[in-house]
Tab-separated table of C-alpha atoms in Angstrom:
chain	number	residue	atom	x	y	z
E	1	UNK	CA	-39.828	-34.825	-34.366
E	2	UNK	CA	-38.216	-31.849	-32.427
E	3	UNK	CA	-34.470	-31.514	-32.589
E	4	UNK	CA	-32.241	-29.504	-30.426
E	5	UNK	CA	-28.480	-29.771	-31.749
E	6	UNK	CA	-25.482	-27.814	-30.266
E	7	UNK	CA	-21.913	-27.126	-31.124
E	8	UNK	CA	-19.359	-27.390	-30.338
E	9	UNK	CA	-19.455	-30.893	-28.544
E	10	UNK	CA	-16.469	-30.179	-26.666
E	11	UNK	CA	-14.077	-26.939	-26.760
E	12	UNK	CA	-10.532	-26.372	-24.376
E	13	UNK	CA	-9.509	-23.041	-23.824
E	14	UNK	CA	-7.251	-21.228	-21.256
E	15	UNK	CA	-8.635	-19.351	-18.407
E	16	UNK	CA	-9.189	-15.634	-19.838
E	17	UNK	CA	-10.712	-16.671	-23.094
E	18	UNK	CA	-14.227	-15.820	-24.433
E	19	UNK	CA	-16.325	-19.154	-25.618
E	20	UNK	CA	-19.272	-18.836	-27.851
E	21	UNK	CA	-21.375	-22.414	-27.420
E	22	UNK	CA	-24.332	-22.536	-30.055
E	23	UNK	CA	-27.407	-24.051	-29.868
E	24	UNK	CA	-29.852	-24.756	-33.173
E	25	UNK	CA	-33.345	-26.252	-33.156
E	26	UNK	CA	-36.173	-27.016	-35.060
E	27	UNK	CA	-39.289	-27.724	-32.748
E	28	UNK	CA	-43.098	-27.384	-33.593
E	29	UNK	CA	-45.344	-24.279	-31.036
E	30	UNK	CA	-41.626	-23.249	-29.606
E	31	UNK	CA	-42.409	-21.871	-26.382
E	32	UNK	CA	-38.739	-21.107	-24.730
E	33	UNK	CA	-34.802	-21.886	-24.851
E	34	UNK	CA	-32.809	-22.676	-21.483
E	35	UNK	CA	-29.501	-23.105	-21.485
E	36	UNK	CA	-28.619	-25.163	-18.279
E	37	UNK	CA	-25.008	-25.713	-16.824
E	38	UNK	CA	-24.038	-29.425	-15.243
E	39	UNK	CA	-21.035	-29.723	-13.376
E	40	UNK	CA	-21.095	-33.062	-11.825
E	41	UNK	CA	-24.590	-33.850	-11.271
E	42	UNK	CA	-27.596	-31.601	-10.865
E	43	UNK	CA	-28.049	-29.466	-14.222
E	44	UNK	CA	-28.533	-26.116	-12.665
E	45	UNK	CA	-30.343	-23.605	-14.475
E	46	UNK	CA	-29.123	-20.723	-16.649
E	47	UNK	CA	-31.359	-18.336	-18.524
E	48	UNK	CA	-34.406	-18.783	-19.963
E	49	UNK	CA	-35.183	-16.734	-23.449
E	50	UNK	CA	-38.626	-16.345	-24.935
E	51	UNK	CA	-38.243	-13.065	-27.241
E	52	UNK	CA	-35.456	-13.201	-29.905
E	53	UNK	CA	-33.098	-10.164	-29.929
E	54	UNK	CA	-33.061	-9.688	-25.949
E	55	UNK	CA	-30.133	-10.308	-23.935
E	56	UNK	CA	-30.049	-11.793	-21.129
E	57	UNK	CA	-26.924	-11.437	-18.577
E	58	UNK	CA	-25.682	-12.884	-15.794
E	59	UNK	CA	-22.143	-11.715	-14.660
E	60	UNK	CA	-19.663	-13.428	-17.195
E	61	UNK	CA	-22.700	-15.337	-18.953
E	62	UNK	CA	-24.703	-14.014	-21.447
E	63	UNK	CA	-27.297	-15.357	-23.971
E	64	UNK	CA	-29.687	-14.376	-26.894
E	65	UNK	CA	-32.116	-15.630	-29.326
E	66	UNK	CA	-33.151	-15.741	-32.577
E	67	UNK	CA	-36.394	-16.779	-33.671
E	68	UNK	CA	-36.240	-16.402	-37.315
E	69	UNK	CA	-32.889	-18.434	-37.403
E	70	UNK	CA	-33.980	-20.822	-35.111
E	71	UNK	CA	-30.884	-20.715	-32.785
E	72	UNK	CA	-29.206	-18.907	-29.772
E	73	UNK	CA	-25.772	-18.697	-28.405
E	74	UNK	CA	-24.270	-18.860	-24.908
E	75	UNK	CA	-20.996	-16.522	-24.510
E	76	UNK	CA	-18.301	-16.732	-21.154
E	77	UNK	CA	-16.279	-13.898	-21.334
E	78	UNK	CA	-12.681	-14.421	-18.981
E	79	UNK	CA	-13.364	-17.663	-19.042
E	80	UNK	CA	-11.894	-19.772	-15.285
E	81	UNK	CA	-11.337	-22.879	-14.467
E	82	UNK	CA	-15.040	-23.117	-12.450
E	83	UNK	CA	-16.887	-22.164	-15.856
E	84	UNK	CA	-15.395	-25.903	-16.369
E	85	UNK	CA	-18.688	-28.291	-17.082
E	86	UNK	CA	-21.245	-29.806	-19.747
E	87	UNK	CA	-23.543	-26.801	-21.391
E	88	UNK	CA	-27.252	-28.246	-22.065
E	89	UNK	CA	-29.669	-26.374	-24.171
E	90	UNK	CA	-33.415	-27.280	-24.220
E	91	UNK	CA	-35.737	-26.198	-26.073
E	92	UNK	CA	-40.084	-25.846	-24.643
E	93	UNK	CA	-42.297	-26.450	-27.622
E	94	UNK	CA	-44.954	-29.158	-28.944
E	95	UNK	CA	-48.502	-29.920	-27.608
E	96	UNK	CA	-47.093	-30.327	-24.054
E	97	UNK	CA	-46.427	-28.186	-21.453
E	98	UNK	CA	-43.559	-28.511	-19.731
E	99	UNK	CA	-42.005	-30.993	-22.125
E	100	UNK	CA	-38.097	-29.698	-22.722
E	101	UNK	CA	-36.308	-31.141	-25.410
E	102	UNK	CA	-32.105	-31.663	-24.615
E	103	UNK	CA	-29.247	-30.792	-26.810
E	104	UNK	CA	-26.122	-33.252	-26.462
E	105	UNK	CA	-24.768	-31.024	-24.563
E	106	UNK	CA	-20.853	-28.956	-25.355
E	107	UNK	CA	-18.282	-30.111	-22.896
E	108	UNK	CA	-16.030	-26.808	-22.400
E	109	UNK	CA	-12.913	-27.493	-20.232
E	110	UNK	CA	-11.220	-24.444	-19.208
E	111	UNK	CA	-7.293	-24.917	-18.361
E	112	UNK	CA	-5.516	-22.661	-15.947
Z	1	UNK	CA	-34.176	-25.876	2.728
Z	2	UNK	CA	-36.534	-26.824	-0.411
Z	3	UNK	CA	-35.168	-29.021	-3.257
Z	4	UNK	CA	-35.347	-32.193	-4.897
Z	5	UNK	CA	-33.763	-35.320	-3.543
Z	6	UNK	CA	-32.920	-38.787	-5.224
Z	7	UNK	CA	-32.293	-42.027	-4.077
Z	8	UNK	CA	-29.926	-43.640	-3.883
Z	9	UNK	CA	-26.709	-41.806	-5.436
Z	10	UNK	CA	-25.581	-45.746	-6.763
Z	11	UNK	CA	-27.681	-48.664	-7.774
Z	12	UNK	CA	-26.408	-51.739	-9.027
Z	13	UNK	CA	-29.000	-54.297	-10.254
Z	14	UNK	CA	-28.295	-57.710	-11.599
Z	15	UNK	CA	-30.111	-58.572	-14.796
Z	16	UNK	CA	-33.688	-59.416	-14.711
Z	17	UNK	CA	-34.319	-57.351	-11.635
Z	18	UNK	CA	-36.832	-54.632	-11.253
Z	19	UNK	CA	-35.796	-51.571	-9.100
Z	20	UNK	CA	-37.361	-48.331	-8.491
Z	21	UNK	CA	-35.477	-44.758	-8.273
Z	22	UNK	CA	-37.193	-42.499	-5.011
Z	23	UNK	CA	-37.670	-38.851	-6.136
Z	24	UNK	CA	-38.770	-36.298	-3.709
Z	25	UNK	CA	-39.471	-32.519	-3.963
Z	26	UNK	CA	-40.916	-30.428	-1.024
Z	27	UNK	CA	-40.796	-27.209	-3.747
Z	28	UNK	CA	-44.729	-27.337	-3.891
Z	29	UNK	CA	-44.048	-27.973	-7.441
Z	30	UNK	CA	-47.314	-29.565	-9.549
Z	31	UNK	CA	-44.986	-30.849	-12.758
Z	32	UNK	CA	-42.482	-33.786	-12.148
Z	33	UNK	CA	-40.451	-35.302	-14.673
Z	34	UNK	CA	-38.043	-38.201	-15.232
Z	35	UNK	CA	-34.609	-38.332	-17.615
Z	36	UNK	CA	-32.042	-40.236	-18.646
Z	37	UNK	CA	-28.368	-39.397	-19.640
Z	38	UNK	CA	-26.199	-41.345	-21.530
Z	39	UNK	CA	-22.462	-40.344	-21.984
Z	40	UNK	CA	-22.163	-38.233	-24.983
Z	41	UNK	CA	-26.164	-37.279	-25.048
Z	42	UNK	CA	-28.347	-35.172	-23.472
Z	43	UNK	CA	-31.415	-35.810	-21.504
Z	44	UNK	CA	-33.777	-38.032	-22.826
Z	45	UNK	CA	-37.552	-37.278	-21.005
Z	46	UNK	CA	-39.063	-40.822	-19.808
Z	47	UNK	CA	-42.018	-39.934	-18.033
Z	48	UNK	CA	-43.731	-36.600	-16.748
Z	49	UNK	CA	-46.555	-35.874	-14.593
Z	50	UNK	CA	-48.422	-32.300	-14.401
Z	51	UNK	CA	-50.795	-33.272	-11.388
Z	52	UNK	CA	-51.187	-36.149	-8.901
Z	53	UNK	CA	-52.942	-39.090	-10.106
Z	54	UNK	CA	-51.768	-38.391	-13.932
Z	55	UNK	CA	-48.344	-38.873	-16.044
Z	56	UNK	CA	-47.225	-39.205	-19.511
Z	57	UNK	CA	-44.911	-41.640	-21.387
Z	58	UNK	CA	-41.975	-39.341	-22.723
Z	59	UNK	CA	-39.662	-40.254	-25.727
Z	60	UNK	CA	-38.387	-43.677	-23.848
Z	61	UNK	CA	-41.105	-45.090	-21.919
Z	62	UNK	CA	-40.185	-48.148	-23.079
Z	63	UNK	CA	-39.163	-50.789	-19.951
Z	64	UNK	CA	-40.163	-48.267	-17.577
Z	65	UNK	CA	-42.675	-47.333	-15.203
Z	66	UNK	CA	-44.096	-44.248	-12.925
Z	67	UNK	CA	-46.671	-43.504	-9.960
Z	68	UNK	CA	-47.525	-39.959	-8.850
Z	69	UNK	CA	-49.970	-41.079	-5.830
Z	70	UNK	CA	-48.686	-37.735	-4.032
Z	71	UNK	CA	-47.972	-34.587	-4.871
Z	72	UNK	CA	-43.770	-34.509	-3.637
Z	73	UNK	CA	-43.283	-38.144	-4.699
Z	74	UNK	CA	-42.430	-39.588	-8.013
Z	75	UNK	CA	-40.534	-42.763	-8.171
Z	76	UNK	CA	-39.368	-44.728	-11.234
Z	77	UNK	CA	-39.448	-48.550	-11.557
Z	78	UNK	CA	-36.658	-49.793	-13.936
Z	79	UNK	CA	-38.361	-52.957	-15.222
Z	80	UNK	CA	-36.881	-56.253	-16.718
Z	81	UNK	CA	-37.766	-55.500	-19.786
Z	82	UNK	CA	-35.654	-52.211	-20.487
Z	83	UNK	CA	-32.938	-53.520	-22.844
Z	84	UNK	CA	-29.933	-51.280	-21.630
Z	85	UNK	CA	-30.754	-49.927	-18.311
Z	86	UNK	CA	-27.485	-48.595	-17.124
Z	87	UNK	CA	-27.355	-45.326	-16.919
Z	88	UNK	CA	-27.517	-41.753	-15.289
Z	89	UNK	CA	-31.074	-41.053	-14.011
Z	90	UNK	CA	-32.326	-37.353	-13.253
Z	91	UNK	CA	-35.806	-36.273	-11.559
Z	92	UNK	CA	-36.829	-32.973	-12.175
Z	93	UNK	CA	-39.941	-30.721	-11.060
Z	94	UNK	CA	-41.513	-27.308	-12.126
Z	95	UNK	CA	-44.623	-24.825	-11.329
Z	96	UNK	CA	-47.368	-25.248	-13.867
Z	97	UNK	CA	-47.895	-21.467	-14.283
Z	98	UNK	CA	-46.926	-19.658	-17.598
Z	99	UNK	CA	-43.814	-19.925	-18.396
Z	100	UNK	CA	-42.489	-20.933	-14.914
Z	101	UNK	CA	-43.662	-24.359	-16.510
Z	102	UNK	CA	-40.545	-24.472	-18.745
Z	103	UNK	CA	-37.749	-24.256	-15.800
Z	104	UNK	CA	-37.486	-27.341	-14.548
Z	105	UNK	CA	-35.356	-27.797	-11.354
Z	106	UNK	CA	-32.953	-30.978	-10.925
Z	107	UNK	CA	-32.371	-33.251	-8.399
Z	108	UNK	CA	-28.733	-35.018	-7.810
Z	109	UNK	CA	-29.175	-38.003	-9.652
Z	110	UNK	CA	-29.162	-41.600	-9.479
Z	111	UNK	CA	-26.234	-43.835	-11.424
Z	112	UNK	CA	-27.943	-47.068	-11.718
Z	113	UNK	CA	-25.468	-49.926	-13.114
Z	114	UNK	CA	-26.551	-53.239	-14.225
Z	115	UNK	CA	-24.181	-56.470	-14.097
């Protein structure tokens, strides 16, 4: 059975810190690794990673995998109060395309 | 202004009632797909559906049930028979073209609430 599992579940810091959120799986023909942000409703989508050792950025957000380890990490650098929100990670992979499998999710709160 | 819409935003359903959650995406998207959250989980996959005409049972198909007579449209029928319905429902969608099919796009969400 494919498993996503990330960590922390939750995490509080102070606007201005730098979070790491992790995300480990085990999942059979991995395809890909999103990481998706939902704020109230509507996860909205992130990054997508398919090559391990490749960064991808987006302003304070960054992300890489690794393949052999079978994980990859999210980091916010100056961290503010808007960054506040649930952090999914899914993982593409099995006999399906299109099938994503969710993480639990890491609830970061971000205080002023 | 393309995206995915759900309705409605609140549902409450007495027990032993069958309802059905509208999900509609003018994104030209071929894949459609239906979760559910529970607090302190992630999303759980339901159903999915890569072309009209043909779906999947996901990881909880159980007490559910899906149509995909048209390409935008992919409602859900809660049944009687799901054992804890209440919940936070999500519809998603995707192209089916490399890996375009792994980002899936989400619509607002419907909080169904059975009493």
């Amino acid at each position: 059975e494919d498993k996503v599992v990330q960590s922390p579940l939750s995490l509080v810091v102070h606007e201005g810190d730098t979070v790491t959120l992790n995300c480990s799986y085990e999942v059979t023909n991995f395809r890909s690794l999103l990481w998706y942000k939902q704020e109230k409703k509507a996860p909205t989508f992130l990054f997508m990673l398919t090559s391990s050792g490749i960064e991808k950025k987006s302003g304070r957000l960054s992300s890489i995998l690794d393949k052999k380890e079978l994980f990859s990490i999210l980091n916010i650098t100056a961290t503010q109060t808007g960054d506040s929100a649930v952090y999914l990670c899914a993982v593409a992979g099995g006999t399906s395309y299109g099938k994503l499998t969710f993480g639990q999710g890491t609830i970061l709160t971000v205080h002023p | 202004d393309g995206g995915i819409t759900q309705s409605p935003k609140y549902l409450f359903r007495k027990e032993g009632q069958n309802v059905t959650l509208s999900c509609e995406q003018n994104l030209n998207h071929d894949a459609m797909y239906w979760y559910r959250q529970d607090p302190g989980q992630g999303l759980r996959l339901i159903y999915y559906s890569q072309i009209v005409n043909d779906f999947q049972k996901g990881d909880i198909a159980e007490g559910y049930s899906v149509s995909r007579e048209k390409k935008e449209s992919f409602p859900l029928t809660v049944t009687s028979a799901q054992k804890n319905p209440t919940a936070f429902y999500l519809c998603a969608s995707s192209r089916r073209t490399g890996e375009n099919y792994n980002e899936q796009f989400f619509g607002p969400g419907t909080r169904l609430t059975v009493l």
